[in-house]
mmCIF file with all atom_site columns, C-alpha atoms and ligand atoms in Angstrom:
data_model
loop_
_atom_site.group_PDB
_atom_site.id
_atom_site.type_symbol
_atom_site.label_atom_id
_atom_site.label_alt_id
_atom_site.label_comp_id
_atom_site.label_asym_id
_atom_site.label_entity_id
_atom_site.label_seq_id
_atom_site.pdbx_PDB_ins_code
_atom_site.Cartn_x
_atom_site.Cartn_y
_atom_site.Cartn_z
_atom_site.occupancy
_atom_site.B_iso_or_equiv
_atom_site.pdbx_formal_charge
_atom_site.auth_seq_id
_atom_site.auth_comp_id
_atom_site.auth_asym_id
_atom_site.auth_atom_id
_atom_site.pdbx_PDB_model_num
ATOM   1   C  CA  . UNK A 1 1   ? 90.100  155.097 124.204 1.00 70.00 ? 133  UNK A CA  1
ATOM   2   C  CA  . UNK A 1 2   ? 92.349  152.327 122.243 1.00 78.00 ? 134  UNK A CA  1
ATOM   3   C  CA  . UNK A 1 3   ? 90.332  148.971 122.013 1.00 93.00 ? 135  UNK A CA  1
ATOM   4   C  CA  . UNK A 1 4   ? 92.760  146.487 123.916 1.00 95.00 ? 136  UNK A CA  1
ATOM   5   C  CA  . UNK A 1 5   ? 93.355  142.856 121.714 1.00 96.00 ? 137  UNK A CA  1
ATOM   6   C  CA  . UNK A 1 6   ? 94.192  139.358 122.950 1.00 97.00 ? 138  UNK A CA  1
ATOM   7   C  CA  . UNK A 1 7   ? 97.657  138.943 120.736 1.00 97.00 ? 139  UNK A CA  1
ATOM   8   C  CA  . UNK A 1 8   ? 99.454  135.334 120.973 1.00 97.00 ? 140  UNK A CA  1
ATOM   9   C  CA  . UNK A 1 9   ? 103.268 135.840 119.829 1.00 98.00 ? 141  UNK A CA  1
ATOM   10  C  CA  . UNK A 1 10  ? 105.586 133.766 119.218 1.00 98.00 ? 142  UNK A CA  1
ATOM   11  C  CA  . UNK A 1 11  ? 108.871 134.947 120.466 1.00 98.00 ? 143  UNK A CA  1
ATOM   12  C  CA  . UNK A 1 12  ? 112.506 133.066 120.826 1.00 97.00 ? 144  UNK A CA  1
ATOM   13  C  CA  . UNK A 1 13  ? 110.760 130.054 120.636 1.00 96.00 ? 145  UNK A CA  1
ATOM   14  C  CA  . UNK A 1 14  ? 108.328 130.697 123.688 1.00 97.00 ? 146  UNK A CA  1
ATOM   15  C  CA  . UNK A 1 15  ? 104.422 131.257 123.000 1.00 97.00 ? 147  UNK A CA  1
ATOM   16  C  CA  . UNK A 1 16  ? 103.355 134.829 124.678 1.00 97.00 ? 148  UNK A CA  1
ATOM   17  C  CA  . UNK A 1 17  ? 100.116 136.173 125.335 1.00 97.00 ? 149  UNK A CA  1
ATOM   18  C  CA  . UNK A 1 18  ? 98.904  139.558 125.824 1.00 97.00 ? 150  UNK A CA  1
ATOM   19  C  CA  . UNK A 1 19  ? 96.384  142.459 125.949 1.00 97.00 ? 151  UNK A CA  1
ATOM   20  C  CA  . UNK A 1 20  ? 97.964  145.103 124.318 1.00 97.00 ? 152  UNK A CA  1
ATOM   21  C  CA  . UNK A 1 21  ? 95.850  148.259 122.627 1.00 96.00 ? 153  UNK A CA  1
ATOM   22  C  CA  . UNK A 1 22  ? 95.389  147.393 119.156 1.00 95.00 ? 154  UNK A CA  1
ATOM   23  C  CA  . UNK A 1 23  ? 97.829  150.106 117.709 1.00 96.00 ? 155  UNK A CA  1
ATOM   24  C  CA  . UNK A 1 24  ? 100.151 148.576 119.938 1.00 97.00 ? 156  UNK A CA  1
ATOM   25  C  CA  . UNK A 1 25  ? 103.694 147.823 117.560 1.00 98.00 ? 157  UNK A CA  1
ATOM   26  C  CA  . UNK A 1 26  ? 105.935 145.055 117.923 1.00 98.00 ? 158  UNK A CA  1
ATOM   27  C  CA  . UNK A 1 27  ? 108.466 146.818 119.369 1.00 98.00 ? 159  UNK A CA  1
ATOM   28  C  CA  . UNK A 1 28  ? 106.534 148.105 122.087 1.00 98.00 ? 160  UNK A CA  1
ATOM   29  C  CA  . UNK A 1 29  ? 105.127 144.440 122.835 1.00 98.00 ? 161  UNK A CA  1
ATOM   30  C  CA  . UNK A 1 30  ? 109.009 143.027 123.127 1.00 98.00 ? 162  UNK A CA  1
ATOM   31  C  CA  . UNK A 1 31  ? 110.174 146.075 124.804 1.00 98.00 ? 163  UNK A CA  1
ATOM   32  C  CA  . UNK A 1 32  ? 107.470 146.990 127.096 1.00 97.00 ? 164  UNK A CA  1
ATOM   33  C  CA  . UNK A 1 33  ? 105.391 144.327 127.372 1.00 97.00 ? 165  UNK A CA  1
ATOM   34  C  CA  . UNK A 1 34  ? 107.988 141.593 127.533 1.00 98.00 ? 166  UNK A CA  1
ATOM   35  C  CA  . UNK A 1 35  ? 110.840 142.686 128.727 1.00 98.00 ? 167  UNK A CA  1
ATOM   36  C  CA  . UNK A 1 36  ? 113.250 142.465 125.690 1.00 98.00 ? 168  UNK A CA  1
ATOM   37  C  CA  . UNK A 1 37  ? 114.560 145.480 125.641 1.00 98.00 ? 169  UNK A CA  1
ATOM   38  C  CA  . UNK A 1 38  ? 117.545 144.771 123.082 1.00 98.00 ? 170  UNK A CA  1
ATOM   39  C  CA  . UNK A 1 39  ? 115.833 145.476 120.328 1.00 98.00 ? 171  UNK A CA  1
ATOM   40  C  CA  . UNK A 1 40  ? 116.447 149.351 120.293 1.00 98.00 ? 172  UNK A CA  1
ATOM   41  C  CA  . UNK A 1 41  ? 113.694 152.004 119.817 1.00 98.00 ? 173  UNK A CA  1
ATOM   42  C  CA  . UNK A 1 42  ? 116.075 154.530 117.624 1.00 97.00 ? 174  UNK A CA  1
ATOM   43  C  CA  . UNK A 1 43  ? 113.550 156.424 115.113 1.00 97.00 ? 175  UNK A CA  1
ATOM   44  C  CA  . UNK A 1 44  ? 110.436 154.899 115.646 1.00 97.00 ? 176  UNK A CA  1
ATOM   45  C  CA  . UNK A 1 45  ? 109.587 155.522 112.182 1.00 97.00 ? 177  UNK A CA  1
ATOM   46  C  CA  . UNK A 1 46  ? 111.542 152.878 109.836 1.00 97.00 ? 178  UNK A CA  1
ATOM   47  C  CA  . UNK A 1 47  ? 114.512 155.034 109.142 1.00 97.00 ? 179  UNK A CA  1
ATOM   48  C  CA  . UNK A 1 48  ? 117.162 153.587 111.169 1.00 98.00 ? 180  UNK A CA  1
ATOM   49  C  CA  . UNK A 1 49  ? 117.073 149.752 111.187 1.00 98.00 ? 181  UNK A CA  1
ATOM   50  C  CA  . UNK A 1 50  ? 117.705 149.629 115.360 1.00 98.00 ? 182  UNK A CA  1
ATOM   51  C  CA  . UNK A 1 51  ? 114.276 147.820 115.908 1.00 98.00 ? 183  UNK A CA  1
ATOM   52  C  CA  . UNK A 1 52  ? 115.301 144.983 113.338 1.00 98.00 ? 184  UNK A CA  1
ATOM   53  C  CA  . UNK A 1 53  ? 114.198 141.760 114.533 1.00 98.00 ? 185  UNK A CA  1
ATOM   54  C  CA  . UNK A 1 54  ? 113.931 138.536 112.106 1.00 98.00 ? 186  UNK A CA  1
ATOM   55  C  CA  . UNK A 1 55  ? 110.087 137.049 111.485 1.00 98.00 ? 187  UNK A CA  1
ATOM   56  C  CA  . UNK A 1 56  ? 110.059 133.742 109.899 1.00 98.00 ? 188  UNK A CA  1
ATOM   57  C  CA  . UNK A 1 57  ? 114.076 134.127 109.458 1.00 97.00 ? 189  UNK A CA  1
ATOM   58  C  CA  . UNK A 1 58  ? 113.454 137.482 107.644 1.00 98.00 ? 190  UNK A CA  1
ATOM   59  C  CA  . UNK A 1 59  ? 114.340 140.938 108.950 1.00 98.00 ? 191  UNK A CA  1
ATOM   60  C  CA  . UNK A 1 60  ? 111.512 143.179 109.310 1.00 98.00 ? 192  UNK A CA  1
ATOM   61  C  CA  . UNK A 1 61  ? 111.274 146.754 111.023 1.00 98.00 ? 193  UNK A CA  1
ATOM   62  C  CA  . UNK A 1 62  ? 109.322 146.399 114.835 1.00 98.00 ? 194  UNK A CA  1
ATOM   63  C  CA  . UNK A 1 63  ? 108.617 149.904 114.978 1.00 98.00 ? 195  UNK A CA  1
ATOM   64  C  CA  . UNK A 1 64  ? 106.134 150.359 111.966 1.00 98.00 ? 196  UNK A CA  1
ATOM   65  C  CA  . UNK A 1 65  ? 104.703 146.466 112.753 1.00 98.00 ? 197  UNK A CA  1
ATOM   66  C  CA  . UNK A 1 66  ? 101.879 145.985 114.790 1.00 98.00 ? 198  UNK A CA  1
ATOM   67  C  CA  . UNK A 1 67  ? 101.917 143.188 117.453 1.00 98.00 ? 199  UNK A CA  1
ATOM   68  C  CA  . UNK A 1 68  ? 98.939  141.768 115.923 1.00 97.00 ? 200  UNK A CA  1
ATOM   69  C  CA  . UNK A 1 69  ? 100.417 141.136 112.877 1.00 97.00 ? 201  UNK A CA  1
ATOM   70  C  CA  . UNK A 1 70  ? 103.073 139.416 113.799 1.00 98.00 ? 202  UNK A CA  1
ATOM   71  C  CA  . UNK A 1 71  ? 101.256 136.601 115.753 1.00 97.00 ? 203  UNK A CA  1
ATOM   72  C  CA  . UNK A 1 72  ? 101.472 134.132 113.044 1.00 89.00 ? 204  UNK A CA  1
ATOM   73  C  CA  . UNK A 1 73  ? 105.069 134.556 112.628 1.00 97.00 ? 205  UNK A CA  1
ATOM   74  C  CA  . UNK A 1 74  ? 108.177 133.117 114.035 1.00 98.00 ? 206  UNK A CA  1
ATOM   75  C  CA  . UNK A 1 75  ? 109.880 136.125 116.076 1.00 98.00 ? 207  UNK A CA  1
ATOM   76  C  CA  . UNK A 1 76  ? 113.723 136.188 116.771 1.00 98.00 ? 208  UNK A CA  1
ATOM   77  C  CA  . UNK A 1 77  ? 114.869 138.603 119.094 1.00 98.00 ? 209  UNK A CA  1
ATOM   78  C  CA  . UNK A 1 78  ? 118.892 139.638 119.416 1.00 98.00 ? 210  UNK A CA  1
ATOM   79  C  CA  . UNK A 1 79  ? 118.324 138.023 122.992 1.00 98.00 ? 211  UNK A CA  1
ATOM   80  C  CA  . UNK A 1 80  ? 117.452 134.532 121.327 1.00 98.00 ? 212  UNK A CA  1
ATOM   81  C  CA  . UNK A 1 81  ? 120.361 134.559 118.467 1.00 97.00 ? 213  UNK A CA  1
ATOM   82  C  CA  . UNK A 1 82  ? 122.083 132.565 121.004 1.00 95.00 ? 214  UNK A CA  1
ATOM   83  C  CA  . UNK A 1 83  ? 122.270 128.465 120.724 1.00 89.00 ? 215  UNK A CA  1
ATOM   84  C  CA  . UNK A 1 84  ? 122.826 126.337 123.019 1.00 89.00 ? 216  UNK A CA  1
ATOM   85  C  CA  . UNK A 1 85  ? 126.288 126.317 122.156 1.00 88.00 ? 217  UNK A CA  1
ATOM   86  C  CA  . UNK A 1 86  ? 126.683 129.803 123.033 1.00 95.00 ? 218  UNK A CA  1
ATOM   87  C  CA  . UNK A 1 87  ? 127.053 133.122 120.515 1.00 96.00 ? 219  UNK A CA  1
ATOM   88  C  CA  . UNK A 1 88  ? 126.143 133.002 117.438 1.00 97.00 ? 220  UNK A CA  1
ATOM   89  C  CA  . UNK A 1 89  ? 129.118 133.287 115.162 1.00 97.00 ? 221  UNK A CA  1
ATOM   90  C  CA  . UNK A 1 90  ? 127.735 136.855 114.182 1.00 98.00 ? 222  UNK A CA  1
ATOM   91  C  CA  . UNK A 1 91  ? 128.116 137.672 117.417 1.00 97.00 ? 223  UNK A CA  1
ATOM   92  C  CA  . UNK A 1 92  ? 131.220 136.251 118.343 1.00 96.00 ? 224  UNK A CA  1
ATOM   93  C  CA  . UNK A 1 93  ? 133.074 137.952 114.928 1.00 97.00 ? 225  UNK A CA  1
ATOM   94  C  CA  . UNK A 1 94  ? 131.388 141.418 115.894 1.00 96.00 ? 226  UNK A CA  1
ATOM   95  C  CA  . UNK A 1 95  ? 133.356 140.949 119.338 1.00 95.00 ? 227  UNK A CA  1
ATOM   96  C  CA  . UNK A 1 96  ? 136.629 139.980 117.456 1.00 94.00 ? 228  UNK A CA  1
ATOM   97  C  CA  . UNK A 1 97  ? 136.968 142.227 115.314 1.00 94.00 ? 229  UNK A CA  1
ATOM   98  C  CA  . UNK A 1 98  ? 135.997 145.125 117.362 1.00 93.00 ? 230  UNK A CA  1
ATOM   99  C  CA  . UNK A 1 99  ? 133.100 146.044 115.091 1.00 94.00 ? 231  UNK A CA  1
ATOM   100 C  CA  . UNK A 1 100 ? 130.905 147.521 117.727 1.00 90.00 ? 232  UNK A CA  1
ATOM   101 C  CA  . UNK A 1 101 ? 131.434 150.763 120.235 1.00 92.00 ? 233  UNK A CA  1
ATOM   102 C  CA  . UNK A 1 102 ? 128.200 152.261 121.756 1.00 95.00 ? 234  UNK A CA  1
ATOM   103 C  CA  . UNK A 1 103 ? 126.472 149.228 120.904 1.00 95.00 ? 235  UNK A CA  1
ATOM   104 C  CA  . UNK A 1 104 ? 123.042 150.958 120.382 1.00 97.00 ? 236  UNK A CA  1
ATOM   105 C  CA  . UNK A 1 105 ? 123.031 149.908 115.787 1.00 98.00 ? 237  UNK A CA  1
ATOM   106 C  CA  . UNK A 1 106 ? 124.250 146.199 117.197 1.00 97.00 ? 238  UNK A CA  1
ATOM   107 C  CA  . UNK A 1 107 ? 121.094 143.762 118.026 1.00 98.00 ? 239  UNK A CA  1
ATOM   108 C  CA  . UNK A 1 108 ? 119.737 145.225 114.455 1.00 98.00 ? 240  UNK A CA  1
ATOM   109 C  CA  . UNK A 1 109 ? 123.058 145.357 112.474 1.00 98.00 ? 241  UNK A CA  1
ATOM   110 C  CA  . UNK A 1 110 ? 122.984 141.245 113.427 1.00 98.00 ? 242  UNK A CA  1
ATOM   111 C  CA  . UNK A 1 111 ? 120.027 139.867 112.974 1.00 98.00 ? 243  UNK A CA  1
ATOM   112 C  CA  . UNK A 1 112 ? 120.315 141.531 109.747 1.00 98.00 ? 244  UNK A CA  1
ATOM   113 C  CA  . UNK A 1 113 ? 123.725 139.858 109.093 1.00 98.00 ? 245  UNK A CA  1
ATOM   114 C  CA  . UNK A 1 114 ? 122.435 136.485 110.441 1.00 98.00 ? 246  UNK A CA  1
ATOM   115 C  CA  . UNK A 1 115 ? 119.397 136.748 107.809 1.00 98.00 ? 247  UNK A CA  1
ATOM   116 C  CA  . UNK A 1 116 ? 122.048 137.023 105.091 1.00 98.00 ? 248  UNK A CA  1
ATOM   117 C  CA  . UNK A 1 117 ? 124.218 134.500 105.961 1.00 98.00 ? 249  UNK A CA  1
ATOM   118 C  CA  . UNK A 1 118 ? 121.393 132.074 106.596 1.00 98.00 ? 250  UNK A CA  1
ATOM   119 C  CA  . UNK A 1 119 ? 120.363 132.652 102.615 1.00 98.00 ? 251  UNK A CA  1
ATOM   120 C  CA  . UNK A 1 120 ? 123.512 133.633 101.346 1.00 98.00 ? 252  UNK A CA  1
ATOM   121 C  CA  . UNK A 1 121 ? 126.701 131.565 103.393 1.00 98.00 ? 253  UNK A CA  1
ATOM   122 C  CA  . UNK A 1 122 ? 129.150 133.401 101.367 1.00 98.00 ? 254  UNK A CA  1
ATOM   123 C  CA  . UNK A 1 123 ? 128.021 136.749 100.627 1.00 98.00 ? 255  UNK A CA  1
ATOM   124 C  CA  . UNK A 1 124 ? 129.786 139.597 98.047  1.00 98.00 ? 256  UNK A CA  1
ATOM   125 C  CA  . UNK A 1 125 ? 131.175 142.447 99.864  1.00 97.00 ? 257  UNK A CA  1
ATOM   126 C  CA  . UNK A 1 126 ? 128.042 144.361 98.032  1.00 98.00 ? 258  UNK A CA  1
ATOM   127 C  CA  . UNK A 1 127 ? 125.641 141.956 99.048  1.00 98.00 ? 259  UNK A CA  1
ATOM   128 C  CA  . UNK A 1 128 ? 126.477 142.272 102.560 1.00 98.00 ? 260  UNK A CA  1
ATOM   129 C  CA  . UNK A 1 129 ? 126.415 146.488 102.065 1.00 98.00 ? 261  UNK A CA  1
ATOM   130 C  CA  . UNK A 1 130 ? 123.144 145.727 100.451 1.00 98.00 ? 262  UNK A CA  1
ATOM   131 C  CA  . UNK A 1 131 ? 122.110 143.339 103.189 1.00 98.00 ? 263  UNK A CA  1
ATOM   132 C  CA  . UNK A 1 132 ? 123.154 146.125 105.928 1.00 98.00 ? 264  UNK A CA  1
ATOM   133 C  CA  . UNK A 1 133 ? 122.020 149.234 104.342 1.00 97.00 ? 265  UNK A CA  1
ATOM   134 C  CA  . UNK A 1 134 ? 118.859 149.503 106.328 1.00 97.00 ? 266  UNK A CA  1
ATOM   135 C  CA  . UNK A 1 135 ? 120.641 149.407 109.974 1.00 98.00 ? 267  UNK A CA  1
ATOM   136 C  CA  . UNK A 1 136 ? 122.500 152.798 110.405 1.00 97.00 ? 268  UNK A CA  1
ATOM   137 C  CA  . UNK A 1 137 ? 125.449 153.122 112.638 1.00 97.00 ? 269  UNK A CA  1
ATOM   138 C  CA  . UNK A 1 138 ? 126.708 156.621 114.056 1.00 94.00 ? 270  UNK A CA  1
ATOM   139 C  CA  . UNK A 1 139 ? 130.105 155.233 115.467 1.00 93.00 ? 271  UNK A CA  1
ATOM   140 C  CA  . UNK A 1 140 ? 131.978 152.639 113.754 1.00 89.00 ? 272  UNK A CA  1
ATOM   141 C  CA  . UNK A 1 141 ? 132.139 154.091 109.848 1.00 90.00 ? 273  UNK A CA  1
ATOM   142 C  CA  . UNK A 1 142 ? 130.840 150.191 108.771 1.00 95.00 ? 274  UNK A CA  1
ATOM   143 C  CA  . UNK A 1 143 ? 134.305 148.829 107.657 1.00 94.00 ? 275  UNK A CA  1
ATOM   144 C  CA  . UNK A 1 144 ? 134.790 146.446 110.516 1.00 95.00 ? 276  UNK A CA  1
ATOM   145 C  CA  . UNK A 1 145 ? 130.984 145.506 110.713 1.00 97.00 ? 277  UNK A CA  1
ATOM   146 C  CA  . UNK A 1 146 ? 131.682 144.106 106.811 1.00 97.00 ? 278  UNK A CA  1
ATOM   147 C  CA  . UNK A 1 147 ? 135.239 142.282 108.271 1.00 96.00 ? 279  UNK A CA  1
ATOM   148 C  CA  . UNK A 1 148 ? 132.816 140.695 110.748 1.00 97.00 ? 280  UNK A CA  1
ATOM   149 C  CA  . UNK A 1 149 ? 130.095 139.516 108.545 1.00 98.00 ? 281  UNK A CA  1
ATOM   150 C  CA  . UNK A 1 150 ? 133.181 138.194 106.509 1.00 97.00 ? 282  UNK A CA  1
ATOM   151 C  CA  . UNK A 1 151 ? 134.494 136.824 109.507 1.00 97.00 ? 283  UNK A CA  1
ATOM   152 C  CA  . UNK A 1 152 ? 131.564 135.066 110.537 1.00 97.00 ? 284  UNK A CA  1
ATOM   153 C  CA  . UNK A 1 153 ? 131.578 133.740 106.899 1.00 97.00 ? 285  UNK A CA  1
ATOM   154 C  CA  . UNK A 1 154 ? 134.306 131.891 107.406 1.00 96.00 ? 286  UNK A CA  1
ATOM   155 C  CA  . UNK A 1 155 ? 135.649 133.570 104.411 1.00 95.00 ? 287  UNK A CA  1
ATOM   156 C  CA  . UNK A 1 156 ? 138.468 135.383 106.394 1.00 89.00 ? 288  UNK A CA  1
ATOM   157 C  CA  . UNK A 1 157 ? 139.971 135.890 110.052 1.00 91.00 ? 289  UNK A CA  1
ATOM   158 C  CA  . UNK A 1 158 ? 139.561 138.838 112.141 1.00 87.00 ? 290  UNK A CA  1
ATOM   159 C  CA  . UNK A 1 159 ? 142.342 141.016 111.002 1.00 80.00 ? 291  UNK A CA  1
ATOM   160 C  CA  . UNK A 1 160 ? 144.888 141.975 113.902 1.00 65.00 ? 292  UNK A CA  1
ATOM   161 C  CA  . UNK A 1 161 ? 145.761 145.275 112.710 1.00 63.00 ? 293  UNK A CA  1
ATOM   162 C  CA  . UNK A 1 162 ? 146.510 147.474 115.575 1.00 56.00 ? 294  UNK A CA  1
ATOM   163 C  CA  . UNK A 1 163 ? 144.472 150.685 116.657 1.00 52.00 ? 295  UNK A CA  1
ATOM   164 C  CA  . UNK A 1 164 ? 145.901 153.463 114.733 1.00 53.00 ? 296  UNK A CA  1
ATOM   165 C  CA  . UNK A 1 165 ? 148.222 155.713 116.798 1.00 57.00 ? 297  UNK A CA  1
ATOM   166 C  CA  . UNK A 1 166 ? 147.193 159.433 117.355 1.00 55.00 ? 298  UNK A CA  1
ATOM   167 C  CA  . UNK A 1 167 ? 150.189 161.814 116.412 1.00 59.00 ? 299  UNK A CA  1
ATOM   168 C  CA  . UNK A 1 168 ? 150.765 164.018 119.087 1.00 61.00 ? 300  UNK A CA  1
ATOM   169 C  CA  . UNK A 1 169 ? 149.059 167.477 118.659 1.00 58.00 ? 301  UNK A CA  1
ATOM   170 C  CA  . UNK A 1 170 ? 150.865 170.179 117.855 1.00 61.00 ? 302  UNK A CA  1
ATOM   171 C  CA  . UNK A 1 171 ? 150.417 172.907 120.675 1.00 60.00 ? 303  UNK A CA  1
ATOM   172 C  CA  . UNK A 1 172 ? 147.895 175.341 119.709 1.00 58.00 ? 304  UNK A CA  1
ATOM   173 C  CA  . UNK A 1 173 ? 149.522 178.222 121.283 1.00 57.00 ? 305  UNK A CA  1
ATOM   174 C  CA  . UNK A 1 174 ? 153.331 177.705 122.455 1.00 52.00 ? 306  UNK A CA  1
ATOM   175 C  CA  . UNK A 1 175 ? 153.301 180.832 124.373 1.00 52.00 ? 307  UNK A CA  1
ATOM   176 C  CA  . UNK A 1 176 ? 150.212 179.328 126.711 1.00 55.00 ? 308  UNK A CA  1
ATOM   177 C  CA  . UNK A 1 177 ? 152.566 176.453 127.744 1.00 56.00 ? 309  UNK A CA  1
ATOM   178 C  CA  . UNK A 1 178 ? 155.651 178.832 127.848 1.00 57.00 ? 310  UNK A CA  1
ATOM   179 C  CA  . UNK A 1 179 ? 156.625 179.333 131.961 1.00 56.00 ? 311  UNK A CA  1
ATOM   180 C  CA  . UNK A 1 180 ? 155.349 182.250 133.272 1.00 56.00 ? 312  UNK A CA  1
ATOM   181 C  CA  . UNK A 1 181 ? 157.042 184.365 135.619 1.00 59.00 ? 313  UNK A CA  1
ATOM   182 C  CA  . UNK A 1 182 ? 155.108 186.613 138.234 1.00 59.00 ? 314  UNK A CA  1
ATOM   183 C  CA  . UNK A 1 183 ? 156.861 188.903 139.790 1.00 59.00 ? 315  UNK A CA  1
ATOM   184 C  CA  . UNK A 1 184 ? 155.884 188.859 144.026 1.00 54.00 ? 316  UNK A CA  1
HETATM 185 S  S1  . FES B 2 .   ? 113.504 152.376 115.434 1.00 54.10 ? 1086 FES B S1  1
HETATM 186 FE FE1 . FES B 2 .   ? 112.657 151.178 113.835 1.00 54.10 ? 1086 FES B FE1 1
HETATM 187 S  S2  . FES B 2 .   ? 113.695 151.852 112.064 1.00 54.10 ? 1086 FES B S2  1
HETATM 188 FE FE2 . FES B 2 .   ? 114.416 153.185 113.637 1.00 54.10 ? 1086 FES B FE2 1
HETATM 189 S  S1  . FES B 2 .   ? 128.123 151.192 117.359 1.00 54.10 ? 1087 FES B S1  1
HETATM 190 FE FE1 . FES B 2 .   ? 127.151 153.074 117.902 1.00 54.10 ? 1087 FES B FE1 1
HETATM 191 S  S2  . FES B 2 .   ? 125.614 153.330 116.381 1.00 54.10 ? 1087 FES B S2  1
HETATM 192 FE FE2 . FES B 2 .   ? 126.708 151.571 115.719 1.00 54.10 ? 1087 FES B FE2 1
#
């Protein structure tokens, strides 16, 4: 049976303590233990960047951290990027420029952006690909996660280009959607 630990965390600014087993990860602590379920358990295995929370400012993978390593660290969760003066201007760009659709890459995807900008105001396009190259996404095909890093930047404004209009399908088989007579 696991040995449980006494772990003290330090977590959006609030001290935590708990008895977790001692292979317990930090992802599981935030998730399960605590509640803060927007960091995302994607791979579980450091592949996908969906657990990304910041320690000491820096982005580091939950999934393949153990809670009892991280007790002498500063922990930022995506659910304490959030200031007093509301969003975080990572998180207000994502929303404007429409750089987000299931969602699920998101919490990551900016923590990781707000660890770049906080060492780097005014990143190269590359550095921000090199910055994001850990988080995956599956919907959005990155180009208006990079406008929103920009965005937040200050180094442009959220572009108002309009959704691209579908062409209308051709019909796949005219003689389908040719009347049909039936004889009584
Ligand atoms: S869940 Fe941690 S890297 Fe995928
Ligand atoms: S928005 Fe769905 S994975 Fe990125």
């Amino acid at each position: 049976m696991a040995k449980t630990v006494l772990i003290r965390l330090d977590v959006n600014g609030e001290k935590r303590e708990l008895a977790v087993p001692s292979q317990r990860t930090l992802l599981e602590a935030l998730r399960y233990d605590l509640g803060l379920t927007g960091s995302k358990q994607g791979c579980d295995k450091g592949d996908c960047g969906a657990c990304t929370v910041l320690a000491d400012g820096e982005p580091i993978l939950s999934c393949i951290t153990l809670a009892a390593d991280a007790q002498d660290r500063r922990i930022t969760t995506i659910e304490g990027l959030a200031g007093p003066q509301g969003l975080d201007e990572v998180q207000r760009a994502f929303a404007d420029c429409g750089a987000l659709q299931c969602g699920f890459c998101q919490p990551g995807m900016m923590l990781s952006a707000r660890a770049l900008l906080n060492s780097c105001p005014k990143p190269s396009l590359d550095q921000i690909k090199h910055a994001l190259s850990g988080n995956l996404c599956r919907c959005t095909g990155y180009t208006k996660i990079y406008e929103a890093v920009q965005v937040a930047a200050g180094m442009r404004a959220a572009s108002d280009r309009k959704p691209v209009q579908s062409e209308r399908a051709e019909a796949s088989d005219s003689v389908a959607h040719a009347p049909k007579e039936f004889a009584p």
